[in-house]
Tab-separated table of C-alpha atoms and ligand atoms in Angstrom:
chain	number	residue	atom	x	y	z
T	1240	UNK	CA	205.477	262.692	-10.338
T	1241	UNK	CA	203.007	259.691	-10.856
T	1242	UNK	CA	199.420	259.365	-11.170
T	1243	UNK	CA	199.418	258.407	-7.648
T	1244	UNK	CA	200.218	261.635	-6.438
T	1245	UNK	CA	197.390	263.251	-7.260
T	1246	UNK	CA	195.021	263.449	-4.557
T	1247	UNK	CA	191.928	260.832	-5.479
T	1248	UNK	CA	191.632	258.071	-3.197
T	1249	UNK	CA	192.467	254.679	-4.790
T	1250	UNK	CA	191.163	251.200	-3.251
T	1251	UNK	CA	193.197	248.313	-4.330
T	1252	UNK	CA	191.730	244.616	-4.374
T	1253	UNK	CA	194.044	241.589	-5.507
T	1254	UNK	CA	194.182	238.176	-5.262
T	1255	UNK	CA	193.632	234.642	-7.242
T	1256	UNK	CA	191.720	233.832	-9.810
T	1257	UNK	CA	187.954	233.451	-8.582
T	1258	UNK	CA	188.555	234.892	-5.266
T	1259	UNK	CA	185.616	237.249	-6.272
T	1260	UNK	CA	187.880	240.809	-6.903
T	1261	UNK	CA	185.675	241.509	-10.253
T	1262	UNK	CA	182.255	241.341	-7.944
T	1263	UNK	CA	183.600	242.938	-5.235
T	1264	UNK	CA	185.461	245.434	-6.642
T	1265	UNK	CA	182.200	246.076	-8.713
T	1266	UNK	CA	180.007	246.577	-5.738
T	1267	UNK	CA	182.770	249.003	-4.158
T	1268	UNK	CA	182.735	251.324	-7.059
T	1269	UNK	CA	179.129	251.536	-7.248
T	1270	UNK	CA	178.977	252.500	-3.298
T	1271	UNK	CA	181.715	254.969	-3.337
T	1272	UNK	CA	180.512	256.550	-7.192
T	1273	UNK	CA	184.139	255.383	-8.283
T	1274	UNK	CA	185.572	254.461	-11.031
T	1275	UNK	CA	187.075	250.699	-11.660
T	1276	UNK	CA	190.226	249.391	-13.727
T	1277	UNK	CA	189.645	245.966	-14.198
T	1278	UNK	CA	193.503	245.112	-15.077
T	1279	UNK	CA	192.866	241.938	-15.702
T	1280	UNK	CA	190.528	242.582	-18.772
T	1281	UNK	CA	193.888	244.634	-19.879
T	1282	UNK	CA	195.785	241.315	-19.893
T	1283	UNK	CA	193.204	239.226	-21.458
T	1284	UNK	CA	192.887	242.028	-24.427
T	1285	UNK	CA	196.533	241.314	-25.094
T	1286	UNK	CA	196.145	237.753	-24.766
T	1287	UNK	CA	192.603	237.475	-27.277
T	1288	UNK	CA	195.003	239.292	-29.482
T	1289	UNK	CA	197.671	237.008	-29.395
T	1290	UNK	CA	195.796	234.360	-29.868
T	1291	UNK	CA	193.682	235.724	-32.912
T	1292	UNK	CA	197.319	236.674	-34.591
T	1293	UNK	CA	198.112	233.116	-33.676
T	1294	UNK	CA	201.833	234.398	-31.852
T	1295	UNK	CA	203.168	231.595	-30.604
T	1296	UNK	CA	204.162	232.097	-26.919
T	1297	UNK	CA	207.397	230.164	-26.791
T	1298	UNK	CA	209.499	231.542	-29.687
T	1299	UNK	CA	211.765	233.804	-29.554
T	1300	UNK	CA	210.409	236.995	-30.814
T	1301	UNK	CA	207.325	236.101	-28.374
T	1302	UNK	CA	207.994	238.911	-26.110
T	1303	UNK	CA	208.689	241.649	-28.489
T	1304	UNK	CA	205.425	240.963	-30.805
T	1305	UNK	CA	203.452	240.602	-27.407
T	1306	UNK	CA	205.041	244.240	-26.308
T	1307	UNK	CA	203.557	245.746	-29.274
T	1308	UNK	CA	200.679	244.304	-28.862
T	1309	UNK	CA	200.351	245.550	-25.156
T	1310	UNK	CA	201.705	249.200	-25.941
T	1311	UNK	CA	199.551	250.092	-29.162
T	1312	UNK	CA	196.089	248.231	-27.791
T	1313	UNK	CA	193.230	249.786	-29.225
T	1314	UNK	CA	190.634	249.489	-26.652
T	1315	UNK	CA	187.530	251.466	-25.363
T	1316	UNK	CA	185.879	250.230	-21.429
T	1317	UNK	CA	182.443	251.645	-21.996
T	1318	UNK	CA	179.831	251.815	-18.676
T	1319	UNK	CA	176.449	250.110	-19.959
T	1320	UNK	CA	173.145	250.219	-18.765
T	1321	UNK	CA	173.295	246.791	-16.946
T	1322	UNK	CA	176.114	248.294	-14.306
T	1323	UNK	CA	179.209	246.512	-16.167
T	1324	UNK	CA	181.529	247.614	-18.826
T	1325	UNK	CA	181.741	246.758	-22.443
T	1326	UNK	CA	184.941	246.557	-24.605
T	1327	UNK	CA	185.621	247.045	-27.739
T	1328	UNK	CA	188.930	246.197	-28.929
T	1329	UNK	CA	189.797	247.747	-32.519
T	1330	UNK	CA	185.860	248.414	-32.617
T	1331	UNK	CA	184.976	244.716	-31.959
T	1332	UNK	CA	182.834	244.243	-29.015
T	1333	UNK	CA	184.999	241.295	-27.029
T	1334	UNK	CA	183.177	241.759	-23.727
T	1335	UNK	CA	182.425	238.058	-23.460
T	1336	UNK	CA	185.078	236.606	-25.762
T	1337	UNK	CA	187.689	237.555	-23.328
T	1338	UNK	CA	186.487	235.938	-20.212
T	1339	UNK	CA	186.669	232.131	-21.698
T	1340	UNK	CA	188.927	230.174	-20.092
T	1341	UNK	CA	191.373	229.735	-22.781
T	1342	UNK	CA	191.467	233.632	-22.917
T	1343	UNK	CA	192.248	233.815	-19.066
T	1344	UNK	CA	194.792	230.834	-19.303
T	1345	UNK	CA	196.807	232.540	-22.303
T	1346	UNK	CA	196.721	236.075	-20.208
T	1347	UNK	CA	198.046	234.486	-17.090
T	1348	UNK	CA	201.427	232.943	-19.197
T	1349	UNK	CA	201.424	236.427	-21.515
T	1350	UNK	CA	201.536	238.355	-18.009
T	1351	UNK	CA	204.542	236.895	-16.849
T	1352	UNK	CA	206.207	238.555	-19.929
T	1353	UNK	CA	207.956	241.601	-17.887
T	1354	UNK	CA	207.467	243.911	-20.899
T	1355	UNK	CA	204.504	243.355	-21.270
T	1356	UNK	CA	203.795	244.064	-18.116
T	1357	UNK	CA	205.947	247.423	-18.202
T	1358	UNK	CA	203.539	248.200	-21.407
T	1359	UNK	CA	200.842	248.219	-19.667
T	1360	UNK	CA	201.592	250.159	-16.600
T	1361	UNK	CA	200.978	253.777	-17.466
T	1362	UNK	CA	197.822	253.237	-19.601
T	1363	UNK	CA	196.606	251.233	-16.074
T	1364	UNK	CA	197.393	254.253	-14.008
T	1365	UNK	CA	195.549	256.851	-16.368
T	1366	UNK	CA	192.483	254.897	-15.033
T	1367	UNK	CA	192.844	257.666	-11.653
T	1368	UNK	CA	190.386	260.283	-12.338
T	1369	UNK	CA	188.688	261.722	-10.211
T	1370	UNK	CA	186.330	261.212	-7.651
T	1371	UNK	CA	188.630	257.670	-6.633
T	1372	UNK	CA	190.056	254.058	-8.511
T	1373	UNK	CA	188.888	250.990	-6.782
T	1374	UNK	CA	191.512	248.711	-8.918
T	1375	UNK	CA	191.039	245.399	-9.342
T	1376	UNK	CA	194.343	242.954	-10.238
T	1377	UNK	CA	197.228	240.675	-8.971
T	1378	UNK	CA	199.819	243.717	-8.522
T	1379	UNK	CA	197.671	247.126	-7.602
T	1380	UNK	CA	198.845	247.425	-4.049
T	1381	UNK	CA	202.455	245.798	-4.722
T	1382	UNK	CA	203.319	248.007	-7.976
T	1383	UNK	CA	200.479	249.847	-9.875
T	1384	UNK	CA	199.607	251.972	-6.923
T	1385	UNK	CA	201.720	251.394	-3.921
T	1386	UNK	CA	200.683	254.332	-2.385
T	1387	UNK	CA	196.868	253.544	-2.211
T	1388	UNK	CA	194.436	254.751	0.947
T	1389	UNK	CA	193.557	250.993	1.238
T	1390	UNK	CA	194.539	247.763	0.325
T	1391	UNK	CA	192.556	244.625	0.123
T	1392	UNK	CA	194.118	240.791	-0.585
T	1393	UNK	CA	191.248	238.578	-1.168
T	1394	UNK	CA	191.537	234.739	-1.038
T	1395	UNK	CA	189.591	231.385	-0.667
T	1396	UNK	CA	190.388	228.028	-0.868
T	1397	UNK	CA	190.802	226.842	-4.503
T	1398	UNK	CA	187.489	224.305	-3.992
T	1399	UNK	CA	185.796	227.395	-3.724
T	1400	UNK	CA	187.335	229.432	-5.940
T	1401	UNK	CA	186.584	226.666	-8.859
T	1402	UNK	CA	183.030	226.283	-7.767
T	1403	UNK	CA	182.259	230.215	-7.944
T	1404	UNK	CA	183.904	229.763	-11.602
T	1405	UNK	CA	181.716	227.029	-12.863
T	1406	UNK	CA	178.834	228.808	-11.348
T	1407	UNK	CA	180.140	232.112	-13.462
T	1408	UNK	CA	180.642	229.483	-16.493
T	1409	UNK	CA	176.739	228.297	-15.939
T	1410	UNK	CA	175.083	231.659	-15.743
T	1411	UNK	CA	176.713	232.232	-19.402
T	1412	UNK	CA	175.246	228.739	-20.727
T	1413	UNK	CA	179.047	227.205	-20.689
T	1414	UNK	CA	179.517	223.528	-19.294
T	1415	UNK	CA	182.389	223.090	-17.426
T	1416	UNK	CA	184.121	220.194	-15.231
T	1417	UNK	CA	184.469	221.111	-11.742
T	1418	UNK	CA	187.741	219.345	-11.706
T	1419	UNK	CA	189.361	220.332	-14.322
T	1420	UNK	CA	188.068	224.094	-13.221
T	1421	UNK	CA	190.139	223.607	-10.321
T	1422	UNK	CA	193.510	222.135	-11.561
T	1423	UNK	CA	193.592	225.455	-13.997
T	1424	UNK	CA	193.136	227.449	-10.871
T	1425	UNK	CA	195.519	226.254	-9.185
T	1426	UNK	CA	197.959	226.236	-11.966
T	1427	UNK	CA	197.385	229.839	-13.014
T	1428	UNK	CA	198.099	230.606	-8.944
T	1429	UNK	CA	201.108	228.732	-9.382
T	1430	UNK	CA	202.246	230.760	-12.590
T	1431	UNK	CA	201.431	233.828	-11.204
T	1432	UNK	CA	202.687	233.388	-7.734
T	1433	UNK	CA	206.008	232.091	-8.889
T	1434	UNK	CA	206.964	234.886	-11.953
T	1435	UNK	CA	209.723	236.961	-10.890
T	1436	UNK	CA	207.906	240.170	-12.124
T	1437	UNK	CA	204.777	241.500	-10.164
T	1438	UNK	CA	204.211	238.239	-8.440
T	1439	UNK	CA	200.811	237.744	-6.960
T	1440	UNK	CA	201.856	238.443	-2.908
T	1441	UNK	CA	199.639	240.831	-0.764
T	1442	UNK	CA	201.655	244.207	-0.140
T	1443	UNK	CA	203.091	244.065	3.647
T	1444	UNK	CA	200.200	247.027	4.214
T	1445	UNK	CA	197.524	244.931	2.499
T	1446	UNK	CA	194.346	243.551	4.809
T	1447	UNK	CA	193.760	240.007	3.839
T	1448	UNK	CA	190.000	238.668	3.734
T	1449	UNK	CA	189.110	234.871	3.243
T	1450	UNK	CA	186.157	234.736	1.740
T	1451	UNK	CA	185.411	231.536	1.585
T	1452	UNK	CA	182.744	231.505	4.038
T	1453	UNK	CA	181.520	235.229	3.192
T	1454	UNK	CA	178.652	236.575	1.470
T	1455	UNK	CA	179.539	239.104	-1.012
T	1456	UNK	CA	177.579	241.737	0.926
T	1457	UNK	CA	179.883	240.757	4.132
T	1458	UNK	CA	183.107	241.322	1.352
T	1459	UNK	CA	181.620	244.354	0.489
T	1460	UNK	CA	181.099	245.669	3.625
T	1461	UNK	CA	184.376	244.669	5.193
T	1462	UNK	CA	185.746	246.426	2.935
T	1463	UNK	CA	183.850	249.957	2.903
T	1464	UNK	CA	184.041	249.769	6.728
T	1465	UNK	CA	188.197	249.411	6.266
T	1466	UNK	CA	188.230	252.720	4.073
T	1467	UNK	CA	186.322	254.477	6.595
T	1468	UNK	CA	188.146	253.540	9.842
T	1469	UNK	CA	191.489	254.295	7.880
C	405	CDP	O1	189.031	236.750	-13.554
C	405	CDP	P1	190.298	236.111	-13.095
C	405	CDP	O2	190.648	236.410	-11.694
C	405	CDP	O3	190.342	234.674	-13.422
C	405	CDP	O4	191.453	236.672	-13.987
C	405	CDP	P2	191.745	238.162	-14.421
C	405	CDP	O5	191.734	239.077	-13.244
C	405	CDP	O6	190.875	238.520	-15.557
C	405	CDP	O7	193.274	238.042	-14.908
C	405	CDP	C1	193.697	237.131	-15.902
C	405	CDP	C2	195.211	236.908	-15.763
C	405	CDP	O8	195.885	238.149	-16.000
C	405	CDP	C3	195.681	236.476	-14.369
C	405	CDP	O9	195.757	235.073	-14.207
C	405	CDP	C4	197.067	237.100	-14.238
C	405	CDP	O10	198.066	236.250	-14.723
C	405	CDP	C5	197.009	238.295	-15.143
C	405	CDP	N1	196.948	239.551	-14.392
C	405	CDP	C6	198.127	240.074	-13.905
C	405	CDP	O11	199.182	239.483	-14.076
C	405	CDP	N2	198.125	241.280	-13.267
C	405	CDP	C7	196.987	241.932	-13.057
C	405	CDP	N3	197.021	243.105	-12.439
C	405	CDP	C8	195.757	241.395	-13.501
C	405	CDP	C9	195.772	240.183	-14.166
């Protein structure tokens, strides 16, 4: 039997990178009193750890040292008193040190690694407690919880997406170039879209929201509507 037999609700939100999943899902949580995975700070841990043990991603024994990495991760998600969640990986508070771009752009190729992936799955599904999981990701609705009460696919155009970044990168005092913001977008899509395991695709039962020209109140309440009517 798996974790997503039990009987708490789960609410799955995917999509690209900037497509707003982290806020939304956020917001979600708080409304419904739910908890949140955030599976993407998962992949990031692995990759801040790779990249402090300097493991080169392209040799051979890549994959194996990343799968060790990914199954033994030492990592506690702590709710703080400003609504988000710290992390402390091996006792090291990495909150902020794993949302730099570099950090994202190594997680993205070490996520295509399909054991890592596999590493990861069970200690992402021990996230359903209950009262409900709103999950955040690329592959909740697909293959972490396929049989969720509702899933969400966000998207918006990559202009967007890149501007909502640098506005994310300015609120934290980092400069970034709106361009260059952009052409990483687009190339993490790319990456993830195109690996062969867990690609980032909406499940056929998934609703789809643009959000491009939504507030994140509008998201929010698109999406709370959705797990009423269902
Ligand atoms: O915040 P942002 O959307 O940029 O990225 P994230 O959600 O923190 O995820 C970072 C990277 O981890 C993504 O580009 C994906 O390659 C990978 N990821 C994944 O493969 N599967 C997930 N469920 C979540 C993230």
């Amino acid at each position: 039997m798996s974790n997503t037999d039990k009987t708490f609700p789960v609410i799955t939100i995917d999509g690209p990178a900037g497509s707003g999943k982290g806020t939304i899902s956020q917001r979600v949580a708080e409304e419904l009193g739910w908890h949140i995975l955030d599976s993407g700070a998962l992949y990031r841990l692995v990759a801040f750890a790779a990249l402090e043990r300097k493991i080169a991603l392209e040799t051979s024994d890549a994959e194996a040292r990343l799968y060790e990495l990914a199954k033994n991760l030492d990592v506690i998600f702590t709710p703080n008193e400003e609504q988000g969640i710290d992390i402390l990986l091996e006792g090291k508070d990495v909150t902020e040190a794993i949302r730099s771009e570099q950090c994202g752009n190594t997680a993205s190729r070490v996520a295509a690694f399909q054991s890592v992936r596999q590493a990861l799955l069970e200690r992402q599904r021990q996230f359903l407690k209950a009262p409900g999981l709103v999950a955040d990701g690329r592959d909740m609705g697909t293959v972490v919880f396929p049989e969720a009460q509702l899933k969400i696919f966000l998207t918006a155009s990559a202009e967007i997406r890149g501007e909502r970044r640098l506005n994310q990168l300015k609120e934290r005092g980092i400069s970034a170039n709106l361009r260059g913001l952009i052409r990483d977008i687009e190339e993490r899509d790319a990456r993830d879209m195109q690996r062969k395991d867990a690609p980032l695709v909406p499940a056929d039962d998934a609703i789809i929201i643009d959000t491009s020209e939504l507030s994140i109140d509008e998201v929010v309440n698109r999406v709370l509507e959705a797990y009423q009517k269902r």
